Tab-separated table of C-alpha atoms and ligand atoms in Angstrom:
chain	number	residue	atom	x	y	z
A	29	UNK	CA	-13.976	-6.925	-23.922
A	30	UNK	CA	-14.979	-9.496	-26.285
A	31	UNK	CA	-18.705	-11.331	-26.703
A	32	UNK	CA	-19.027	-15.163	-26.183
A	33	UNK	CA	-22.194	-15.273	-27.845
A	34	UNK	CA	-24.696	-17.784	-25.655
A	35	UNK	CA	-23.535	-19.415	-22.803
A	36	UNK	CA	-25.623	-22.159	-20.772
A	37	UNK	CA	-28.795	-19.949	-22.031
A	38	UNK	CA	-27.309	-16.743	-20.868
A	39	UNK	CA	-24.868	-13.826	-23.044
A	40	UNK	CA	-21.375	-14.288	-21.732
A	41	UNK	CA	-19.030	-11.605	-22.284
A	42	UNK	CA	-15.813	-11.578	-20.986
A	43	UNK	CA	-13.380	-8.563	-19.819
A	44	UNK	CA	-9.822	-9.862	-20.818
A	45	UNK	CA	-7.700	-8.255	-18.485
A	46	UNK	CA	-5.653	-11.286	-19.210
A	47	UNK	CA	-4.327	-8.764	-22.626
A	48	UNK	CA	-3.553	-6.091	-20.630
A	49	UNK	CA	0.031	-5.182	-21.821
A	50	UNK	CA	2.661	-5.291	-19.210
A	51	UNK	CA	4.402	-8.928	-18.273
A	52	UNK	CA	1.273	-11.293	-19.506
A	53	UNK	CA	-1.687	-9.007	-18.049
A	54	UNK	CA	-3.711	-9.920	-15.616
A	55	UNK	CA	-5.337	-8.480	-12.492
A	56	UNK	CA	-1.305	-7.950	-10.755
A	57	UNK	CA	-0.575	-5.997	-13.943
A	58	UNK	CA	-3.826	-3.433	-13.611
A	59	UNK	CA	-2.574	-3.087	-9.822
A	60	UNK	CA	0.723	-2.584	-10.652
A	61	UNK	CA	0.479	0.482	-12.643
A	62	UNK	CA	-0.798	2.175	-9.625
A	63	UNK	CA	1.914	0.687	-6.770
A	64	UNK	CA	4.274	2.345	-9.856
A	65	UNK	CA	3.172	5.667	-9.387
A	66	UNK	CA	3.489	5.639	-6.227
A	67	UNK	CA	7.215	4.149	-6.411
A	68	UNK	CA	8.523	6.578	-8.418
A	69	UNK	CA	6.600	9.361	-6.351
A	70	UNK	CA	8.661	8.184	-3.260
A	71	UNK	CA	11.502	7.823	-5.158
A	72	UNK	CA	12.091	3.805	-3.634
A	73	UNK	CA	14.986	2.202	-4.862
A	74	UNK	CA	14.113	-1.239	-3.480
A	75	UNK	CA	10.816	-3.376	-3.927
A	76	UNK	CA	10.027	-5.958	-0.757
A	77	UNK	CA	6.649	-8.470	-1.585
A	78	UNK	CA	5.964	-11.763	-0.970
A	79	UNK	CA	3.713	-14.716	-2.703
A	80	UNK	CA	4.036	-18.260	-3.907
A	81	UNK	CA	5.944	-20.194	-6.440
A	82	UNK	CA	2.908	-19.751	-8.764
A	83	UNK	CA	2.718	-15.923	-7.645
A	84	UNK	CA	1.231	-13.653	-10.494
A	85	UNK	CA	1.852	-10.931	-8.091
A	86	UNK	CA	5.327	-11.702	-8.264
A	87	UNK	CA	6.231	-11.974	-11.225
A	88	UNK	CA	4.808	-9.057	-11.939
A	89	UNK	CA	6.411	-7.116	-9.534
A	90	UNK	CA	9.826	-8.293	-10.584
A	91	UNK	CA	9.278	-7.168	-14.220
A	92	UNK	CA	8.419	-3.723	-12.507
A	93	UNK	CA	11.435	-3.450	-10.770
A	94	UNK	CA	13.536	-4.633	-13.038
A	95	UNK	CA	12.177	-2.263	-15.655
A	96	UNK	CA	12.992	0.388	-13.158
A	97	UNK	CA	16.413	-0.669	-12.420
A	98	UNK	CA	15.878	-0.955	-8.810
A	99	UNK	CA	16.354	-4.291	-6.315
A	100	UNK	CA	13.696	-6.407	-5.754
A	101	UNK	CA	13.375	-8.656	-2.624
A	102	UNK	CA	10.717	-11.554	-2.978
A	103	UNK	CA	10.004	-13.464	0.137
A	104	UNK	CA	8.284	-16.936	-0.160
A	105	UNK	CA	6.877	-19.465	1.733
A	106	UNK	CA	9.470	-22.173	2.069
A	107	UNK	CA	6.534	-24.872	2.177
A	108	UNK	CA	5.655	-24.349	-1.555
A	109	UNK	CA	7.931	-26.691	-3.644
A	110	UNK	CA	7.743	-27.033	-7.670
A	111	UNK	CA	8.975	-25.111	-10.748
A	112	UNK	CA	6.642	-22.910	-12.167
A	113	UNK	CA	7.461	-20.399	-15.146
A	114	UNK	CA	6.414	-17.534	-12.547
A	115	UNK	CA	9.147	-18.217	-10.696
A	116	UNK	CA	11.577	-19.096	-13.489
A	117	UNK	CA	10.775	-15.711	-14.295
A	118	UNK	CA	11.795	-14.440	-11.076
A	119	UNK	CA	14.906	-15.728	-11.295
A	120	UNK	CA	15.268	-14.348	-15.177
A	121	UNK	CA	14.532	-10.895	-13.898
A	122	UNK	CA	17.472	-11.814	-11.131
A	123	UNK	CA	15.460	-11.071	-7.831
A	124	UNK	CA	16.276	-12.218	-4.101
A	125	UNK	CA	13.760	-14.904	-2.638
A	126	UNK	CA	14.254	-15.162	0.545
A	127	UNK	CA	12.631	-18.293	1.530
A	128	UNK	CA	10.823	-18.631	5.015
A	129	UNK	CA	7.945	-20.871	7.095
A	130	UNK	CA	4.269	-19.571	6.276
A	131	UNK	CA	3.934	-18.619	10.468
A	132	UNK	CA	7.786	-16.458	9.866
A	133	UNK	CA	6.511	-14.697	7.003
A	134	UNK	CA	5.440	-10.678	8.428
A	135	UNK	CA	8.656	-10.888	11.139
A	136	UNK	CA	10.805	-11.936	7.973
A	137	UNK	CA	9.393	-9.027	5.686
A	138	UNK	CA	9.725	-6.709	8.877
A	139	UNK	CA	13.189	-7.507	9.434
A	140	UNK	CA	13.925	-7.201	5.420
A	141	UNK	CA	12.463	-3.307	5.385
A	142	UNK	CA	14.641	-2.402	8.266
A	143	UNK	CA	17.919	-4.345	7.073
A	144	UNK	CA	17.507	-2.559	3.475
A	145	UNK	CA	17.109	0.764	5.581
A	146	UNK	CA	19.825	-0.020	7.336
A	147	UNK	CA	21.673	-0.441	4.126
A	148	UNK	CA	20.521	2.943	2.497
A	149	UNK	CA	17.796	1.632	0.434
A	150	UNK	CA	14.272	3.727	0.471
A	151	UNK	CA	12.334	0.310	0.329
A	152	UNK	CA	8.879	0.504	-1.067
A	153	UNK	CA	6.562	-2.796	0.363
A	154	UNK	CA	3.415	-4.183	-1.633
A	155	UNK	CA	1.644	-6.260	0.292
A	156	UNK	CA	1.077	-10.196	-1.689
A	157	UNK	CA	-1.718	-9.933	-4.234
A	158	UNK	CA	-1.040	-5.874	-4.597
A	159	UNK	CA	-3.705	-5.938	-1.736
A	160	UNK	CA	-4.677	-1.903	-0.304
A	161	UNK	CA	-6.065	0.909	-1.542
A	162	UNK	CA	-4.353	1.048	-4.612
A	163	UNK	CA	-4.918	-2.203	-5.885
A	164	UNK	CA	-8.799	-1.543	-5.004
A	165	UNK	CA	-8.680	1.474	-6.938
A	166	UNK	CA	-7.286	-0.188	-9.856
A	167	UNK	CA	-10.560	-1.688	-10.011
A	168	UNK	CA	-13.006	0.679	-9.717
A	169	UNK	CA	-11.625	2.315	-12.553
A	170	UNK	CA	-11.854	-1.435	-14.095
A	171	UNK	CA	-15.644	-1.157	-13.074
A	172	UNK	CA	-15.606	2.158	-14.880
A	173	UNK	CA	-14.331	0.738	-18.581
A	174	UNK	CA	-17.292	-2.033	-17.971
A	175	UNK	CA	-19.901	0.933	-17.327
A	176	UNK	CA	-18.054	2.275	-20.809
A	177	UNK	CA	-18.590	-0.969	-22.470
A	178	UNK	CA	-22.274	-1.041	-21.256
A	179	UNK	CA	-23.085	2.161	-22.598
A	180	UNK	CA	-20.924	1.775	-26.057
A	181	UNK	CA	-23.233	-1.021	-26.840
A	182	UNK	CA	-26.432	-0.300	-24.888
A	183	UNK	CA	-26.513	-3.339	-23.106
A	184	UNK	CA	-26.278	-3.904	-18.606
A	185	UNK	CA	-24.455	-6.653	-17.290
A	186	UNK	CA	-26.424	-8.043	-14.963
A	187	UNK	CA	-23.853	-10.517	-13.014
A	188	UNK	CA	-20.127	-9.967	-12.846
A	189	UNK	CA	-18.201	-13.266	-12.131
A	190	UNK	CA	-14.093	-13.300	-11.307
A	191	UNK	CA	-11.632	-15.351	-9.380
A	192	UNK	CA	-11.273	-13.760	-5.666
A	193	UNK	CA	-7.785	-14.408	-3.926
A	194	UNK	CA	-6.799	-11.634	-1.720
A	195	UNK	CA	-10.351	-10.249	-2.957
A	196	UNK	CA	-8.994	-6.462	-3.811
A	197	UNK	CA	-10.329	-7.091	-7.037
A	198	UNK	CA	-13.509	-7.637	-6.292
A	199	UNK	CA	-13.423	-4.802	-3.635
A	200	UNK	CA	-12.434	-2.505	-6.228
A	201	UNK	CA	-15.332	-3.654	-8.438
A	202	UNK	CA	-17.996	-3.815	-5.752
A	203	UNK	CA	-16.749	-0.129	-4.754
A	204	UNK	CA	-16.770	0.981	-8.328
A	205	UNK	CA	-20.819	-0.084	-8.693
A	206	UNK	CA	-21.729	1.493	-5.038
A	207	UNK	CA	-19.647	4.997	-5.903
A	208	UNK	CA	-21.908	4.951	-9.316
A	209	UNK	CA	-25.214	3.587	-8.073
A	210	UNK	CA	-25.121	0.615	-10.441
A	211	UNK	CA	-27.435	-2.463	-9.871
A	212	UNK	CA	-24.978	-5.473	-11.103
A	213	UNK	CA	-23.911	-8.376	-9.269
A	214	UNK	CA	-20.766	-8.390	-8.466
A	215	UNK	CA	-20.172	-12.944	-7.969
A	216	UNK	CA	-16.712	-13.641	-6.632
A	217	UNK	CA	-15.678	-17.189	-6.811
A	218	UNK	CA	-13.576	-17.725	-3.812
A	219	UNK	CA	-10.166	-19.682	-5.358
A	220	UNK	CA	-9.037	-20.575	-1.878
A	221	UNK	CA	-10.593	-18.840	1.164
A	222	UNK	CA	-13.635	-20.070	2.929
A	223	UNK	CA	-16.790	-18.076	4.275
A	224	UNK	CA	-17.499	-16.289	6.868
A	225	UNK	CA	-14.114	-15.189	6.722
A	226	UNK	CA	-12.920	-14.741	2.861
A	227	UNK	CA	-16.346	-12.398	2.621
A	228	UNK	CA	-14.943	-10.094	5.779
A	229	UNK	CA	-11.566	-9.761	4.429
A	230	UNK	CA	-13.360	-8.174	0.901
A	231	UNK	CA	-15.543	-6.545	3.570
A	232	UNK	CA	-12.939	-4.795	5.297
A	233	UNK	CA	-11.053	-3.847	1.862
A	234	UNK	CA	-14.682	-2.229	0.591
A	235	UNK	CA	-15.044	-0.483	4.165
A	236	UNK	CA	-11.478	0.741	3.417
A	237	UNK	CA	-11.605	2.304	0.520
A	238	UNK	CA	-15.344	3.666	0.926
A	239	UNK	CA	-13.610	5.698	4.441
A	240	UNK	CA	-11.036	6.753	2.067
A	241	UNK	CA	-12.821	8.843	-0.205
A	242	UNK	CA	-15.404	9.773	1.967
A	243	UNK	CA	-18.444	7.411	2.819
A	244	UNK	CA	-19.522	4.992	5.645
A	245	UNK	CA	-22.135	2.644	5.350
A	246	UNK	CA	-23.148	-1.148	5.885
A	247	UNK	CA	-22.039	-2.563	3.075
A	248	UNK	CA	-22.056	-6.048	3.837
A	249	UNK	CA	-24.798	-7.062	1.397
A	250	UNK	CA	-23.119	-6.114	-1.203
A	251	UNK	CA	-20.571	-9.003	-1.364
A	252	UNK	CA	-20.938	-12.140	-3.021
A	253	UNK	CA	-18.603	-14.488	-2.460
A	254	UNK	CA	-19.048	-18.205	-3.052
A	255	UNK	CA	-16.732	-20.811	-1.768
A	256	UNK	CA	-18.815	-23.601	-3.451
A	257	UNK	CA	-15.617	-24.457	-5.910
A	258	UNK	CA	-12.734	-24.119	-3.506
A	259	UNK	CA	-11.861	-28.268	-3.535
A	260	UNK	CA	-9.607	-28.274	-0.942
A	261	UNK	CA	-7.916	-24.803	-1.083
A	262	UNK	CA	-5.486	-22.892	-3.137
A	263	UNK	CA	-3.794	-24.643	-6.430
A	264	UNK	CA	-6.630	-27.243	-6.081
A	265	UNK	CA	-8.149	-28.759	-9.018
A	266	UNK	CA	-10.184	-31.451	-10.579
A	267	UNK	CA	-11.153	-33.162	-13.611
A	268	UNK	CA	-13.992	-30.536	-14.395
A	269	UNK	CA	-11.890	-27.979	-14.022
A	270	UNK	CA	-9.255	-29.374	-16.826
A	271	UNK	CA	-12.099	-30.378	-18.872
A	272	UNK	CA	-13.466	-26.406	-18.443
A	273	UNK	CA	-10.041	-25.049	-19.385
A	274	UNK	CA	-9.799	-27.328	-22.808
A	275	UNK	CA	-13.425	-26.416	-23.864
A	276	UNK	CA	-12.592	-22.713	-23.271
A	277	UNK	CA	-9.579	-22.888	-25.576
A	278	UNK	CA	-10.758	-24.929	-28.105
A	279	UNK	CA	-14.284	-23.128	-28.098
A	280	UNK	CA	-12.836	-19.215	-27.928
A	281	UNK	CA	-8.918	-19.761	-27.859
A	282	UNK	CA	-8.502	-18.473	-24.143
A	283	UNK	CA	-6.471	-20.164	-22.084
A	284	UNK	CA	-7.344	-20.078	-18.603
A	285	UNK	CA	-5.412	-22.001	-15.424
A	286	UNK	CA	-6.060	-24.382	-12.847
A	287	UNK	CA	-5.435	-21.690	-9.800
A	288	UNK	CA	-7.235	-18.656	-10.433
A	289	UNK	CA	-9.646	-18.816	-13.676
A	290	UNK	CA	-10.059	-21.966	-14.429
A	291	UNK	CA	-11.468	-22.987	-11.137
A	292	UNK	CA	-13.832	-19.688	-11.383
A	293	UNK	CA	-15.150	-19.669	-15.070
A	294	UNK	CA	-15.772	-23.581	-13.879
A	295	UNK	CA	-17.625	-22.307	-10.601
A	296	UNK	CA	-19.668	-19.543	-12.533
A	297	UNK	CA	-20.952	-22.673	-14.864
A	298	UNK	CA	-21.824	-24.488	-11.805
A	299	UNK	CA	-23.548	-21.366	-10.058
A	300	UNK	CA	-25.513	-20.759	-13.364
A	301	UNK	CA	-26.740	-23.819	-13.601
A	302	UNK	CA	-27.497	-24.485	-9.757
A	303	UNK	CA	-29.258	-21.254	-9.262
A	304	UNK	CA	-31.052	-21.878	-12.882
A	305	UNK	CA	-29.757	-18.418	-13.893
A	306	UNK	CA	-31.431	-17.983	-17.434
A	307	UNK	CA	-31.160	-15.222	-20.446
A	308	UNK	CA	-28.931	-12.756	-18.265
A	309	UNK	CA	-25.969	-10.637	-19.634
A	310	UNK	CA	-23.129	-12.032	-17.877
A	311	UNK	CA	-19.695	-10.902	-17.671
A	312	UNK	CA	-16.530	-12.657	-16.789
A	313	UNK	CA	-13.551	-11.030	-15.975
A	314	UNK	CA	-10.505	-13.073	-17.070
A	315	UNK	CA	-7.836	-11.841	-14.372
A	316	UNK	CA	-4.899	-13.596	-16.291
A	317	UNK	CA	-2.022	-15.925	-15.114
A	318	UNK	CA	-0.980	-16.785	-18.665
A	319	UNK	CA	2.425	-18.305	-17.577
A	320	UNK	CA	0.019	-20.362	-15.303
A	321	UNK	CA	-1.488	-22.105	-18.737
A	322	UNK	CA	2.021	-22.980	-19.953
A	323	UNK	CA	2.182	-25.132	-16.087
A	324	UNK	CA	-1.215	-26.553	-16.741
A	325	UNK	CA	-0.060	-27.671	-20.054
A	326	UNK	CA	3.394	-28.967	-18.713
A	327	UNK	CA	1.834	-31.321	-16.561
A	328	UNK	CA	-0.832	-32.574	-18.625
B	411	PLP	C1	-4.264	-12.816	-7.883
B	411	PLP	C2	-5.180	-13.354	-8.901
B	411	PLP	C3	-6.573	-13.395	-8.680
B	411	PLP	C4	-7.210	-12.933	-7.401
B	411	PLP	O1	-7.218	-11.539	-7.309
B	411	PLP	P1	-7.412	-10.827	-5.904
B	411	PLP	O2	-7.441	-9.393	-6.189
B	411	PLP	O3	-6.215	-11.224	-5.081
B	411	PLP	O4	-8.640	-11.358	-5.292
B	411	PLP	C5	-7.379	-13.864	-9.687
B	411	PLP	N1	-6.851	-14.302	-10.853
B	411	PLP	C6	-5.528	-14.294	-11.097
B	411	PLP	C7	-5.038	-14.823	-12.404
B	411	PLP	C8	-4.641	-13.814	-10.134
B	411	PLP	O5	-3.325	-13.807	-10.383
């Protein structure tokens, strides 16, 4: 957690899960501590996900795995061209892609658990993103180092801006202020997905993981998610959005990308000033996608 000083008349503070230290941090790494645990408690010998080119998730994953000695199976939308050091790094860490069409995607991972079964494997599936339970939980106990921070240094966040994909994380944070009665707001900035339907998928993940440990309730008010910044969908950017990631280097030296926190820390500025959001304690949580800087900066 670092301070940004002011910010567009606000306090900006930012969370930098980006540092978190496994594979260049980021949200994927938080979640994959937990999909771990569970890997080693069912003894799996074989890891089946799937994501993009540009897939944190991924890469992530494929560290995991390799660090664990076990196969990893990566299966990938065959429509997504382009090198990207995520999946240079797949290819370092020496995983199979299996390449397929978007609409083949849940038969081809179906098929893939029963041929490694087939095969002997034990094969242990994450769904893209780290999306479930566990990746929700990863961040309500996020949500619980903020509530730290906050009383550390006697101060209360009063919004919470982050770049929603799959929108676990900000599940797992909106679940983490409900289960502790806090009064933040939790502000996704949608990276790809549009409303009415990006807002039901967090939805469902918040009514998921509220059943799971033990309460029902209409919780639909409680998500925020603006699709005001998503151009024209996932890995879309624009000149603002370049301009946002050099200020933030050259203001705080952190890099952010053009998928995931760019867009968002340039769709929080927007949202502050639209809604004329003034002298607030406001928190960003950078999610990571380092290698995604080093593609940014490629292409420039
Ligand atoms: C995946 C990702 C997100 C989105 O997180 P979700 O939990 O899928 O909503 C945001 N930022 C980065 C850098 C990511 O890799």
């Amino acid at each position: 957690m670092q301070s940004l000083g002011r910010f567009k008349n606000n306090n900006l503070y930012i969370k930098r899960d980006d540092l978190l230290p496994f594979s260049f941090g980021g949200n994927k790494a938080r979640k994959a501590m937990y999909f771990l645990d569970d890997i080693k408690r069912t003894n799996s010998d074989c890891i089946i996900t799937y994501g993009s080119n540009s897939s944190n998730h991924c890469r992530i994953i494929a560290n995991l795995a390799a660090s664990l000695r076990v196969k990893c199976i990566i299966i990938s939308p065959e429509e997504d061209d382009g090198s990207t050091f995520n999946l240079q790094m797949l290819n370092y860490f020496g995983v199979d892609i299996i390449r397929c069409a978007i609409s083949n995607v849940s038969k081809t991972i179906e098929d893939t658990v029963v041929a490694m079964k087939c095969q002997g494997y034990t094969p242990y599936f994450i769904m893209g993103g780290g999306h479930g339970n566990l990746g929700t939980q990863a961040y309500v106990d996020c949500f619980s180092e903020i509530m730290n921070y906050e009383s550390d240094h006697n101060i209360q966040f009063d919004c919470i801006f982050h770049a929603s994909g799959t929108g676990t994380t900000q599940a797992g944070l909106v679940c983490g202020k409900l289960l502790n009665n806090h009064n933040t707001k939790i502000i996704g900035v949608s990276i790809a997905r549009r409303n009415p339907k990006g807002k039901q998928i967090v939805l469902d993940s918040v009514n998921e993981y509220m059943t799971s440990v033990g309460f029902t309730d209409d919780y639909a008010g409680q998500v925020e998610l603006i699709d005001d910044y998503v151009l024209d969908g996932y890995g879309k950017y624009n000149t603002e959005i370049d301009q946002t990631i050099q200020n933030v280097l050259t203001d705080y030296g952190i890099p952010l990308n053009r998928t995931y926190t760019g867009k968002a820390f340039w769709g929080m500025e927007k949202y502050l000033e639209k809604e004329s959001i003034e002298n607030k304690n406001i928190l960003f949580v950078h999610t990571g996608g380092t290698p995604l800087f080093f593609d940014y900066l490629r292409r420039m």
